[in-house]
Coordinates of C-alpha atoms in Angstrom, one line a residue:
M16 CA -22.2 -6.8 7.8
A17 CA -18.1 -7.9 8.4
R18 CA -16.6 -6.7 11.2
S19 CA -14.1 -3.8 11.0
A20 CA -11.2 -4.4 9.5
T21 CA -7.7 -2.2 11.6
K22 CA -5.4 -2.7 8.9
T23 CA -5.1 -3.7 5.4
L24 CA -6.6 -8.2 5.3
G25 CA -3.5 -9.6 3.3
S26 CA -3.7 -13.7 4.0
A27 CA -6.3 -15.4 4.0
A28 CA -6.0 -16.0 7.3
G29 CA -7.2 -12.4 7.5
L30 CA -9.4 -13.3 5.9
A31 CA -11.1 -15.6 8.1
E32 CA -10.2 -13.5 11.6
A33 CA -12.0 -10.1 10.5
G34 CA -15.2 -12.9 9.8
L35 CA -15.1 -12.5 5.9
V36 CA -14.9 -16.3 5.0
P37 CA -15.6 -19.7 7.2
R38 CA -12.3 -21.4 8.6
E39 CA -13.6 -24.6 6.9
T40 CA -12.1 -23.2 3.8
L41 CA -9.1 -21.1 5.6
A42 CA -6.4 -24.2 4.0
Q43 CA -8.2 -23.5 0.2
L44 CA -8.2 -20.2 0.0
E45 CA -4.3 -20.1 1.5
R46 CA -3.2 -22.5 -1.0
V47 CA -4.4 -20.1 -3.5
A48 CA -2.5 -16.7 -1.6
A49 CA 0.1 -18.8 -1.6
R50 CA 0.2 -17.9 -6.0
Y51 CA -2.0 -14.9 -5.8
A52 CA -1.7 -11.7 -3.8
V53 CA -4.8 -11.5 -1.1
S54 CA -5.6 -7.5 -0.2
L55 CA -7.9 -5.8 0.9
T56 CA -8.8 -2.5 2.8
P57 CA -11.1 -2.1 5.6
A58 CA -13.1 0.4 4.3
M59 CA -13.7 -3.0 1.0
A60 CA -13.7 -5.0 4.3
E61 CA -17.1 -2.8 5.4
L62 CA -18.4 -3.8 2.9
I63 CA -19.0 -6.8 2.1
D64 CA -21.4 -9.7 3.4
P65 CA -19.9 -12.7 4.9
A66 CA -24.0 -14.2 5.0
D67 CA -24.0 -13.7 1.3
P68 CA -22.5 -15.1 -0.4
L69 CA -22.6 -14.7 -3.8
D70 CA -21.6 -11.5 -1.9
P71 CA -20.7 -8.9 -5.4
I72 CA -17.6 -7.6 -3.0
A73 CA -16.6 -10.1 -1.6
R74 CA -16.7 -12.2 -5.1
Q75 CA -14.5 -9.3 -6.9
F76 CA -11.2 -9.4 -3.6
V77 CA -11.5 -12.4 -1.8
P78 CA -9.6 -14.9 -3.1
D79 CA -11.7 -18.7 -3.9
P80 CA -10.6 -21.7 -4.3
A81 CA -11.8 -22.0 -7.9
E82 CA -8.8 -19.8 -9.3
L83 CA -5.7 -22.9 -9.6
D84 CA -8.3 -24.5 -11.7
T85 CA -6.7 -23.9 -15.1
R86 CA -8.1 -24.9 -18.7
P87 CA -6.2 -26.0 -21.7
E88 CA -7.5 -22.5 -23.5
E89 CA -5.8 -20.7 -21.1
L90 CA -2.9 -18.3 -21.8
A91 CA -0.2 -17.4 -19.2
D92 CA 0.0 -13.7 -21.2
P93 CA -3.9 -13.5 -22.5
I94 CA -4.3 -10.2 -23.1
G95 CA -0.7 -10.4 -25.0
D96 CA 0.2 -7.7 -22.5
D97 CA 4.2 -9.7 -24.1
A98 CA 3.6 -8.5 -27.4
H99 CA 3.9 -5.5 -27.5
S100 CA 7.0 -5.1 -24.7
P101 CA 10.0 -4.3 -26.3
L102 CA 11.3 -3.3 -22.7
E103 CA 10.4 -4.6 -19.3
G104 CA 7.5 -2.4 -17.8
V105 CA 6.1 -1.1 -21.3
V106 CA 3.1 -1.9 -23.2
H107 CA 3.0 0.0 -26.9
R108 CA -0.3 -1.3 -27.7
Y109 CA -1.6 0.8 -29.2
P110 CA 0.9 3.8 -32.5
D111 CA 0.8 6.9 -30.4
R112 CA -0.4 5.7 -26.6
V113 CA 1.9 3.1 -23.8
L114 CA 1.0 2.0 -20.9
L115 CA 4.4 2.3 -18.4
K116 CA 4.2 0.0 -15.3
L117 CA 6.2 2.1 -13.3
V118 CA 4.7 -0.7 -9.9
H119 CA 3.2 -4.1 -9.5
V120 CA 1.1 -3.7 -6.2
C121 CA -2.4 -2.9 -5.3
P122 CA -3.7 -1.7 -2.4
V123 CA -6.4 -4.1 -3.0
Y124 CA -5.6 -8.0 -5.6
C125 CA -9.0 -8.3 -7.6
R126 CA -9.3 -11.9 -8.3
F127 CA -10.7 -11.1 -11.8
C128 CA -7.1 -8.8 -13.0
F129 CA -5.7 -9.6 -16.0
R130 CA -1.8 -8.9 -14.6
R131 CA -2.4 -11.2 -11.1
E132 CA 0.3 -13.4 -12.1
M133 CA 2.8 -10.1 -12.5
V134 CA 1.5 -8.3 -8.9
G135 CA 1.9 -8.6 -5.1
P136 CA 3.8 -9.6 -2.4
G137 CA 7.6 -12.3 -3.9
R138 CA 7.4 -10.6 -7.3
R139 CA 9.1 -7.1 -8.0
R140 CA 7.5 -4.2 -6.8
T141 CA 8.9 -1.4 -8.6
L142 CA 10.4 -0.6 -12.0
S143 CA 14.8 -0.1 -10.5
H144 CA 16.1 2.3 -11.5
A145 CA 17.8 2.1 -14.7
A146 CA 14.2 -0.1 -16.2
L147 CA 13.1 2.9 -15.6
A148 CA 15.4 5.4 -17.4
A149 CA 15.2 2.6 -20.3
A150 CA 11.1 3.7 -20.1
L151 CA 11.2 7.2 -20.7
D152 CA 14.2 7.2 -23.5
Y153 CA 12.7 4.7 -25.5
V154 CA 9.4 7.5 -24.8
R155 CA 11.7 10.1 -25.7
S156 CA 12.8 8.2 -28.6
H157 CA 8.9 7.7 -30.4
P158 CA 7.7 11.6 -30.4
E159 CA 4.5 9.3 -32.3
I160 CA 3.7 8.6 -28.5
W161 CA 1.6 11.6 -27.2
E162 CA 0.0 9.7 -24.2
V163 CA 1.6 7.3 -21.7
I164 CA -0.3 5.8 -19.1

């Protein structure tokens, strides 16, 4: 198992120091971390077997250089949130429910996250007071909405 981390690992260098990635991959992983957030809690790090290159938990949370490969058919908005976002922080895909995105940070960053372009360091962390007020007004003005996620 991985060496016990005492704090959340938030960089490729931190992952290497914890023994979770080989030092020789550090330059590649730093390029991935520059584009997509890295964060791994001590509890999750402890579950990773660094001797297993296919460790399922590592594959969920440890950056991989393949993340920077983009295929021509890939979409910038793979789940189509933009088409259903009437205003910042609101996704109204279904008539009776909305997704309210209050924060854009996570305690861990999943490598497969379909919202990873908009979360993490360097991005807006929370909705502004004005954006939150507008989002709540939007929900109030649509009585068909019975669920806010």
